[in-house]
Amino acid sequence: MESLRGIFHQQKTLRELPFPLVSSGEFHFNRTEGLIWHIRQPIDNQIHITSSGISSWQDGKNVVNFSAKGQPLVDVISSIFFSLVSGDQQALEQYFNVGHSNTDSGWQLKLTPRSEQIARFATGITLRGDEFIAELILQEPGGDTTEIRFDQVSR
Amino acid sequence: MPSRSYLPRSAAIIWAVLLILCALATIQRLRMEAPFDTSVLALLPDDEQSAEIDAANRAMSDHFANHILLLVGSDSASPEQLRLTTAELLTQLRASQEFSQVGTGITPSLYEQLSEFYLPFRYQLLTPEDRELLQQQRQEQLQERALSWLYSPASPPRAASITGDPLGLLQNWLQSLLPGSGFNSDAWGLSAEDERFQYRVITAEFDGDPFATVQQRRLMRVIEGLEMTLAKAAAQSGNQYVLLRSGLIFHAAAGAKQARQEISSIGIGSALLVIALLLWRFRSPVMLILPLLSISAGLLVAMTVALHVFDRVHLITLAFGASLVGVSIDYAMHYLCSREQLGNRALSHVLPGLSLGLISSVLAYAAQALTPFPGLRQMAVFSAAGLVGAWLTVVCWFPCLPIQSGAASLQLSNGLRRLSKLRRPLGVVVIIFGLLAVAGWSGLRFNDDLGNLQSSPPELLHAEQKIQALSQRAGSARYLLVGAESTEQLLTREESLRSRLDKLIRDGKLQSYQALSNFVPSTQRQRADFELIEANLYEDPTLLQEFFAKLGAPEQTAQLAVQSFARQPRQWLSPEDWQQSHFGRLFPWLWLGSPGTGTNVYSVISLGAVSGTEALEQLRELANHHPGIRFVDRVERTSTLLARYRTSVSLWLLLSYCAVTLLLWWRFGRATWRVLFPPLTATLITFGVLALSGHALNLFNVLAALLILGIGLDTGIFLCESKGQTHTWEAITLSSLSSVFAFGLLALSDTPVLHHFGKTVLLGITLTWLLAFLTAFTNPEAQPDTRNFQRGTTDHDQS
C-alpha cells in the first residue's frame, strides 16, 4: 500500500481516569513520508511517525521528539504503527502472531506479541476492516486501551 | 682426618634442615592466600600508590572481566535472516549454562525498573530544558507536550500515572537518561551497521575468573560452538557471517593459548637442549639432577625470603627474578667440572672464585633494592637470596654427594682447543659486530609504549576497535577521577564539570561520557528542582486545573494530583540508593565511595573516544583547573611507569658496574678489566646492533643486560681465579650455552616482552663468551691454548 488517507476517531481509556480521552482528526500515510496524524479536536497537534522516530508539532513548532536511535521502544512503535495502518500483514507477522478470521463485514486480525520487548508496547491488538482498515483496538500493558475508528479511508 | 670430614657433613645436614624449613614456611604461606600481585599499580612507588585510582581501575576491570559482547554480522543476509541466526545463537548460549545472563543488550524490563526506582523522586528531577521552561514560566510548552503525548496513537509507555506526573516531567527526565549510544535499538535488541555489514548484538555475563584455565576453556568451547553454527548457517544460506568478539576473557584465552604453545615448543625445546648439552658433556644423568637441584634450592630460598620481607610479591618480579637466579647454574657447573679434574680438592679450589662470583653478583643485583620501585626492590631481594641459596647448596651439599666422574666426554675440551685455533676469524667477526654497533648507536632510541608490548592476536584487537567505534561506549582506558570531602560536594563538582564536557561533545572533541551525577543529581539540585516544581505546579494548582480541563477531566482530578504530591514523603536520592538499583549495578564503577583510608569520597566519569591529542590536552587542562579532579589515562600511566623503571634499572646497572669494579680491584688489581670488559662490551654491542636493526629499546632489554652482567662477572672471575684451566673453560662454556638455550630461545617467542628479553640475552651472552675467549689470549697465564688443554687431558688420564 503506497498511500492512505482518512479520518480517525480515537478513544483512549486510561486506567486511572474514569473517562476516556477522545480525539479526532485526519491522517495521511505515505510510504516515503511516513504517517502524519493530525489531531483537530480537542487540541491542534500533528504527530509524525517515521522510521527514524516519532515527533510532535504544535503550531508549526516541534514539541516532542523521540528519536528511534537509542530509545528502546520508538523504533518498535513506529514500525508497528506503520504496518497497522497500512494493513501490511507480512510486516506485522515479524512482531506478532496473527490470527486471521472473517466477520460479516470483512476481516479481523487478532495480534499477540511474539517477544517481551513488543509486549511492552502492546499486549494485544485487534484490527478490523473491509477494503481498508476500519477499526483498531490496542491494549497496553498498563491496562490502558486505545480504540481508533477509521472513516472515509481512500488511497 | 675425622673431625674435618664432619664439617662438610654437618654443614650439609644443617643446610638440608634449613631448606626443609624454607619449604614448609613457603607452603604454609602459599596455602593461606596467593600473595601475588598482578596489577601494574602494585609496581608504583609507595608514595604514588593511590587507593582511589586502584579502586577505580579495579571496579572497571572487574565489571568488564565478566562481560562479553558479540556482534553477529553479515553483508548479504536479510535483516530477518540475521535476526533468526542471532536468535539461534542466543538459544545456544543459554543452553550451554555457562553464562548467567544472556541478552541482546537491552533487557526489556529495563525501562520499567528505571521508572519504578525513580518514581518516589519524580518531584525533584528535571532535565535542563524543563528547568529552563519552568524558570521562565513557559509552562504552556510543557502542557502541549504532555497533551500530544497523551493523544498520540503511539507513544512510549508512561513512567507514572497521569495524576502522579501530569506533565510528564519524570518521563522526560528518564528519556534523557537512556544511553543514546552508537547502537540502534529495535524490537529484537541492539543492532549496528557499517559500510558493508549489518550486525546484531549479543551480550553475556558469566561468573568466575576469566583467568582460571578450566573456566576459560569451557567458555571458549561454547564460543567455538557459536562459530560452528554460523558456519553451518553460512553454508546453508550462502550468506557470509562474521562473529566479532569483545571481552577480557578472549584476550586472556589467547594469551594462555600462546603461553601453552610456547611453553611446549620453546620451553620444552630449551629444556631438551640443556639436557642434551649436559648429557653430552657428562654422560651421566646424575649430573643433570645436580644443577637442577641447586637452582631449585635457590628458587625456594628466594621465594621464602621474598615472601618474608615483602607482604606480597609481584608476578613480574618472580619471572625476572627467576631468570637472574638462573645465573647460579654457573656455580654448579664450575664445581662439577672441577670435581672431575680435581676430585675432592675441588671445593677448596673453586671456593674463592665461587665466593667472589656470589658477592659480585649479589652486589650487582642488590643495588636495585635502593630504588623506590617495589618491583625492582623485590627483584633485588629475590635474586640475591636465590643466588645465596644456590651457592650454599653447591658448597654444602655437592661435596658430600657421591659424584661419579664417569666416561666423561672430551669433546668439549677438544672443541675448545680447535676453536682456539680459529681465534683470528672469530676476532674479525666480533670486530664486525662492533662496527655495526657503533653505526647503530647513533640511532639508539627508547620506546616504552605499552602498545608495543601488546601480545593479543591482531584480529582480536581489530574486532575490539570496531566494536568500540560502533558502540561509542565510554571505555575504561581514560577517565576523570573526581574526589571531594562529601558526597554533596562531589556531585556539585561533577555537575559543574559536566557543562564543560558537554561543550566538548558539542565541539566534536569528545564522543560521550558517563557520570554519576547524570543518574543522581546533587541534593542541592534536587532541592532546587523540587521547589521549582512545587512553586509552579502544586502551590497554586491553576496550571494543573487548566491542563485537566483541556483533557475534559472532572474537576477533582487536579486535586488528586495535588494530593499525590502531598502524600509523597520527601527523600533525597543518594548514590548509595542508586548503587543498589538495577541500573546502578550496570555501572558499578561510577560511584567509588571511600576506598582506602581517609574520608574523601570518589567517583569516576568514564570517557568515550577522544578525537585527538588536542582534545586530550583540553581534558588535562580541565582536570588541572578544577579542584579535586584528576585525569587518568591508564595506558599512558603504565607506559610512563615502564619508562621510569627502565631509567632506574639503567642507572643502577651503571652503579653496579662501578661497585663491582671496586670490589674486584681489591682482589685482582689491574686484571679487573678482564672480568668487566666482556660483559660491558657485549652489552654495548648488543644494544648497538639492536638499534641498527630498527628496534627501540625498552625495559626488558635493560633487564636482560642485568643477566648478561651476572653471567659475565662469573665468567671473568672464574677465569681469573683459575688462570684459564680447562675445567673452568668447560664450566663457563656450559653455563653460557645453557643460558643461551634457556633464555636466548625466548627470542623465538611471539610475546613481545619475552622476545625482547631473549634477543638481548642471545646476542649478549654469546658475545660475552666470545670476548672472554678472545681476550684470554692476551694473557699468557690464562691462555686456553693447546698446552692447557693437553694438560687437562693428561690429568684426566691420570685419574
XYZ file of N, CA and C in Angstrom, chain B residues 183-327:
435
model
N 24.742 2.152 19.273
C 23.913 1.071 18.763
C 22.487 1.551 18.531
N 21.830 0.994 17.530
C 20.405 1.243 17.334
C 19.643 0.191 18.098
N 18.434 0.551 18.509
C 17.662 -0.496 19.170
C 16.365 -0.685 18.422
N 15.937 -1.916 18.339
C 14.661 -2.206 17.714
C 13.951 -3.261 18.546
N 12.946 -3.831 17.957
C 12.109 -4.736 18.742
C 12.862 -5.950 19.256
N 13.992 -6.261 18.603
C 14.658 -7.501 18.963
C 15.970 -7.272 19.692
N 16.280 -6.032 19.976
C 17.518 -5.802 20.701
C 18.352 -4.706 20.049
N 19.654 -4.793 20.216
C 20.540 -3.771 19.699
C 21.148 -4.220 18.385
N 21.359 -3.249 17.515
C 21.976 -3.572 16.237
C 22.881 -2.436 15.829
N 23.671 -2.699 14.788
C 24.575 -1.665 14.301
C 24.862 -1.952 12.845
N 25.445 -0.987 12.181
C 25.840 -1.257 10.815
C 27.012 -0.368 10.443
N 27.831 -0.889 9.513
C 28.866 -0.040 8.932
C 28.703 -0.102 7.412
N 29.751 0.266 6.686
C 29.560 0.386 5.226
C 29.128 -0.933 4.602
N 29.708 -2.028 5.092
C 29.426 -3.293 4.430
C 28.462 -4.186 5.198
N 28.600 -4.176 6.515
C 27.929 -5.206 7.301
C 26.774 -4.660 8.134
N 25.827 -5.573 8.377
C 24.805 -5.336 9.399
C 25.181 -6.214 10.577
N 24.960 -5.708 11.789
C 25.321 -6.509 12.955
C 24.174 -6.542 13.929
N 24.117 -7.627 14.691
C 23.214 -7.664 15.837
C 24.058 -7.979 17.063
N 23.597 -7.479 18.197
C 24.408 -7.527 19.406
C 23.972 -8.685 20.294
N 24.949 -9.368 20.840
C 24.681 -10.349 21.904
C 25.563 -9.976 23.087
N 24.971 -9.857 24.258
C 25.788 -9.627 25.453
C 25.618 -10.818 26.390
N 26.660 -11.098 27.131
C 26.563 -12.208 28.074
C 27.455 -11.932 29.264
N 27.050 -12.477 30.384
C 27.811 -12.314 31.610
C 28.074 -13.702 32.171
N 29.226 -13.875 32.790
C 29.486 -15.168 33.414
C 30.102 -14.945 34.782
N 29.982 -15.953 35.630
C 30.584 -15.858 36.957
C 31.965 -16.479 36.921
N 32.798 -16.076 37.836
C 34.082 -16.748 37.944
C 35.199 -15.904 37.364
N 36.364 -16.466 37.349
C 37.583 -15.750 36.995
C 37.945 -16.007 35.540
N 38.036 -14.970 34.722
C 38.372 -15.209 33.314
C 39.760 -15.775 33.123
N 40.605 -15.687 34.156
C 41.953 -16.223 34.025
C 42.077 -17.656 34.517
N 41.019 -18.179 35.111
C 41.073 -19.570 35.557
C 40.968 -20.464 34.338
N 41.973 -21.293 34.126
C 42.084 -22.037 32.861
C 40.888 -22.910 32.564
N 40.396 -23.604 33.566
C 39.302 -24.545 33.306
C 38.064 -23.798 32.824
N 37.745 -22.735 33.537
C 36.603 -21.886 33.179
C 36.774 -21.352 31.774
N 37.987 -20.866 31.508
C 38.289 -20.262 30.221
C 38.014 -21.249 29.104
N 38.513 -22.478 29.290
C 38.366 -23.468 28.233
C 36.912 -23.775 27.958
N 36.128 -23.882 29.040
C 34.706 -24.219 28.848
C 33.999 -23.109 28.087
N 34.265 -21.868 28.489
C 33.593 -20.751 27.839
C 34.022 -20.643 26.384
N 35.306 -20.826 26.130
C 35.786 -20.703 24.748
C 35.194 -21.814 23.888
N 34.962 -22.960 24.479
C 34.342 -24.048 23.706
C 32.942 -23.656 23.269
N 32.221 -22.996 24.168
C 30.869 -22.548 23.819
C 30.947 -21.562 22.661
N 31.893 -20.629 22.739
C 32.023 -19.633 21.676
C 32.387 -20.315 20.360
N 33.253 -21.312 20.434
C 33.586 -22.038 19.202
C 32.359 -22.736 18.638
N 31.498 -23.209 19.542
C 30.251 -23.794 19.078
C 29.417 -22.790 18.303
N 29.443 -21.536 18.755
C 28.710 -20.499 18.034
C 29.285 -20.320 16.640
N 30.626 -20.336 16.557
C 31.256 -20.186 15.235
C 30.814 -21.302 14.300
N 30.701 -22.507 14.861
C 30.300 -23.642 14.018
C 28.876 -23.451 13.523
N 28.000 -22.986 14.418
C 26.617 -22.748 14.000
C 26.574 -21.724 12.879
N 27.386 -20.687 13.017
C 27.411 -19.656 11.984
C 27.921 -20.226 10.667
N 28.936 -21.071 10.759
C 29.487 -21.661 9.538
C 28.418 -22.495 8.843
N 27.638 -23.234 9.660
C 26.562 -24.046 9.082
C 25.528 -23.151 8.413
N 25.171 -22.077 9.106
C 24.176 -21.160 8.545
C 24.690 -20.567 7.251
N 25.966 -20.256 7.227
C 26.543 -19.679 6.016
C 26.481 -20.680 4.872
N 26.809 -21.930 5.189
C 26.801 -22.952 4.136
C 25.394 -23.161 3.601
N 24.416 -23.174 4.511
C 23.047 -23.434 4.073
C 22.477 -22.300 3.265
N 22.768 -21.067 3.701
C 22.072 -19.959 3.057
C 22.921 -19.261 2.011
N 24.210 -19.581 2.000
C 25.062 -18.908 1.029
C 25.443 -17.504 1.437
N 25.052 -17.085 2.634
C 25.447 -15.760 3.109
C 26.755 -15.850 3.872
N 27.408 -14.713 3.972
C 28.639 -14.688 4.748
C 28.341 -14.130 6.123
N 28.816 -14.824 7.162
C 28.603 -14.355 8.528
C 29.940 -14.130 9.209
N 29.964 -13.157 10.111
C 31.145 -12.963 10.956
C 30.701 -12.868 12.401
N 31.620 -13.218 13.297
C 31.347 -13.079 14.732
C 32.483 -12.261 15.327
N 32.183 -11.028 15.725
C 33.203 -10.184 16.344
C 33.097 -10.321 17.851
N 34.242 -10.398 18.519
C 34.222 -10.625 19.953
C 34.889 -9.480 20.698
N 34.321 -9.182 21.837
C 34.950 -8.191 22.705
C 34.819 -8.679 24.131
N 35.892 -8.643 24.850
C 35.813 -9.085 26.246
C 37.173 -9.533 26.716
N 37.397 -9.331 27.994
C 38.702 -9.649 28.552
C 39.037 -11.118 28.388
N 38.032 -11.969 28.499
C 38.318 -13.402 28.502
C 38.929 -13.855 27.187
N 38.599 -13.163 26.091
C 39.181 -13.576 24.821
C 40.671 -13.288 24.798
N 41.048 -12.123 25.356
C 42.475 -11.802 25.417
C 43.196 -12.773 26.348
N 42.533 -13.057 27.484
C 43.161 -13.977 28.431
C 43.338 -15.350 27.800
N 42.307 -15.808 27.072
C 42.403 -17.130 26.454
C 43.473 -17.145 25.381
N 43.549 -16.077 24.583
C 44.578 -16.022 23.538
C 45.956 -16.037 24.165
N 46.112 -15.267 25.249
C 47.399 -15.236 25.930
C 47.750 -16.585 26.509
N 46.744 -17.260 27.098
C 47.004 -18.567 27.684
C 47.371 -19.569 26.609
N 46.664 -19.482 25.475
C 46.939 -20.431 24.394
C 48.362 -20.240 23.877
N 48.719 -18.955 23.684
C 50.062 -18.683 23.197
C 51.094 -19.167 24.203
N 50.816 -18.904 25.494
C 51.755 -19.337 26.525
C 51.904 -20.847 26.502
N 50.776 -21.558 26.358
C 50.842 -23.025 26.332
C 51.668 -23.493 25.153
N 51.395 -22.872 23.985
C 52.132 -23.288 22.795
C 53.611 -23.045 22.972
N 53.911 -21.862 23.540
C 55.325 -21.535 23.666
C 56.000 -22.360 24.740
N 55.275 -22.629 25.820
C 55.880 -23.481 26.835
C 56.184 -24.832 26.224
N 55.287 -25.348 25.405
C 55.561 -26.666 24.857
C 56.608 -26.609 23.769
N 56.621 -25.531 22.953
C 57.641 -25.537 21.912
C 58.948 -24.975 22.435
N 58.912 -23.715 22.847
C 60.161 -23.092 23.288
C 60.613 -23.672 24.616
N 59.675 -23.800 25.536
C 60.052 -24.269 26.865
C 60.659 -25.659 26.822
N 59.922 -26.564 26.185
C 60.442 -27.929 26.137
C 61.684 -27.986 25.268
N 61.666 -27.208 24.190
C 62.847 -27.165 23.334
C 64.076 -26.748 24.122
N 63.927 -25.664 24.893
C 65.055 -25.201 25.700
C 65.500 -26.279 26.671
N 64.508 -26.852 27.367
C 64.859 -27.868 28.369
C 65.596 -29.021 27.717
N 65.104 -29.474 26.565
C 65.758 -30.599 25.891
C 67.178 -30.246 25.474
N 67.335 -29.019 24.988
C 68.677 -28.615 24.557
C 69.642 -28.609 25.739
N 69.180 -28.072 26.869
C 70.061 -28.021 28.043
C 70.396 -29.436 28.513
N 69.356 -30.288 28.537
C 69.603 -31.670 28.956
C 70.577 -32.349 28.015
N 70.347 -32.135 26.710
C 71.244 -32.753 25.731
C 72.669 -32.281 25.939
N 72.797 -30.986 26.184
C 74.118 -30.414 26.392
C 74.828 -31.080 27.568
N 74.103 -31.154 28.689
C 74.735 -31.690 29.884
C 75.022 -33.185 29.742
N 74.096 -33.884 29.118
C 74.327 -35.305 28.904
C 75.537 -35.532 28.002
N 75.617 -34.707 26.980
C 76.729 -34.827 26.044
C 78.059 -34.657 26.765
N 78.079 -33.689 27.685
C 79.338 -33.429 28.369
C 79.604 -34.426 29.483
N 78.580 -34.726 30.279
C 78.840 -35.503 31.482
C 78.502 -36.972 31.358
N 77.726 -37.305 30.337
C 77.366 -38.701 30.122
C 76.787 -39.349 31.371
N 76.128 -38.581 32.216
C 75.603 -39.195 33.421
C 74.368 -38.437 33.877
N 73.269 -39.131 34.043
C 72.033 -38.443 34.428
C 72.126 -37.759 35.787
N 72.991 -38.262 36.619
C 73.154 -37.634 37.939
C 73.587 -36.190 37.777
N 74.447 -35.972 36.791
C 74.959 -34.628 36.578
C 73.879 -33.675 36.098
N 72.781 -34.258 35.600
C 71.660 -33.407 35.202
C 70.933 -32.907 36.437
N 70.796 -33.820 37.369
C 69.966 -33.508 38.527
C 70.624 -32.461 39.408
N 71.923 -32.523 39.497
C 72.585 -31.627 40.448
C 72.423 -30.142 40.127
N 72.659 -29.721 38.873
C 72.436 -28.282 38.634
C 70.991 -27.905 38.895
N 70.089 -28.794 38.494
C 68.674 -28.535 38.736
C 68.413 -28.385 40.229
N 69.073 -29.207 40.981
C 68.898 -29.187 42.433
C 69.335 -27.847 43.000
N 70.495 -27.393 42.553
C 70.985 -26.143 43.136
C 70.102 -24.966 42.735
N 69.641 -24.959 41.502
C 68.779 -23.856 41.082
C 67.445 -23.912 41.818
N 66.898 -25.113 41.958
C 65.613 -25.226 42.653
C 65.755 -24.785 44.096
N 66.849 -25.202 44.733
C 67.046 -24.783 46.120
C 67.143 -23.265 46.172
N 67.861 -22.704 45.184
C 67.980 -21.254 45.139
C 66.627 -20.588 45.017
N 65.783 -21.108 44.117
C 64.450 -20.525 43.937
C 63.625 -20.634 45.208
N 63.752 -21.762 45.870
C 62.990 -21.951 47.106
C 63.392 -20.911 48.145
N 64.696 -20.756 48.319
C 65.171 -19.770 49.292
C 64.718 -18.368 48.880
N 64.820 -18.097 47.576
C 64.432 -16.776 47.078
C 62.980 -16.486 47.411
N 62.119 -17.454 47.136
C 60.688 -17.266 47.380
C 60.432 -17.060 48.864
N 61.062 -17.877 49.683
C 60.828 -17.767 51.120
C 61.236 -16.403 51.637
N 62.439 -15.991 51.264
C 62.931 -14.712 51.771
C 62.081 -13.559 51.247
N 61.761 -13.616 49.961
C 60.977 -12.520 49.385
C 59.620 -12.411 50.056
N 58.974 -13.552 50.270
C 57.661 -13.513 50.914
C 57.760 -13.048 52.353
N 58.901 -13.325 52.963
C 59.055 -12.908 54.343
C 59.277 -11.403 54.432
N 60.114 -10.901 53.523
C 60.438 -9.477 53.591
C 59.282 -8.617 53.066
N 58.679 -9.064 51.995
C 57.569 -8.302 51.423
C 56.289 -9.066 51.663
N 55.244 -8.331 51.968
C 53.962 -8.984 52.183
C 53.474 -9.706 50.944
N 53.571 -9.017 49.827
C 53.095 -9.587 48.577
C 54.171 -9.394 47.526
N 54.280 -10.361 46.656
C 55.301 -10.295 45.618
C 54.605 -10.226 44.257
N 55.158 -9.430 43.386
C 54.548 -9.277 42.068
C 55.009 -10.391 41.140
N 54.093 -10.843 40.278
C 54.417 -11.962 39.397
C 55.559 -11.630 38.449
N 55.632 -10.385 38.019
C 56.710 -9.986 37.109
C 58.049 -10.123 37.818
N 58.059 -9.759 39.096
C 59.275 -9.927 39.882
C 59.715 -11.376 39.854
N 58.755 -12.269 40.075
C 59.085 -13.683 40.104
C 59.687 -14.119 38.783
N 59.063 -13.666 37.695
C 59.536 -14.117 36.391
C 60.978 -13.688 36.158
N 61.253 -12.398 36.355
C 62.613 -11.947 36.047
C 63.596 -12.326 37.133
N 63.119 -12.369 38.356
C 63.993 -12.817 39.433
C 64.454 -14.236 39.188
N 63.525 -15.059 38.694
C 63.897 -16.447 38.426
C 64.974 -16.518 37.358
N 64.873 -15.641 36.357
C 65.906 -15.696 35.319
C 67.254 -15.299 35.890
N 67.254 -14.355 36.827
C 68.521 -13.962 37.431
C 69.090 -15.093 38.289
N 68.191 -15.812 38.940
C 68.677 -16.944 39.735
C 69.306 -17.988 38.817
N 68.870 -17.990 37.534
C 69.458 -18.935 36.594
C 70.953 -18.748 36.416
N 71.429 -17.553 36.777
C 72.876 -17.331 36.721
C 73.590 -18.327 37.628
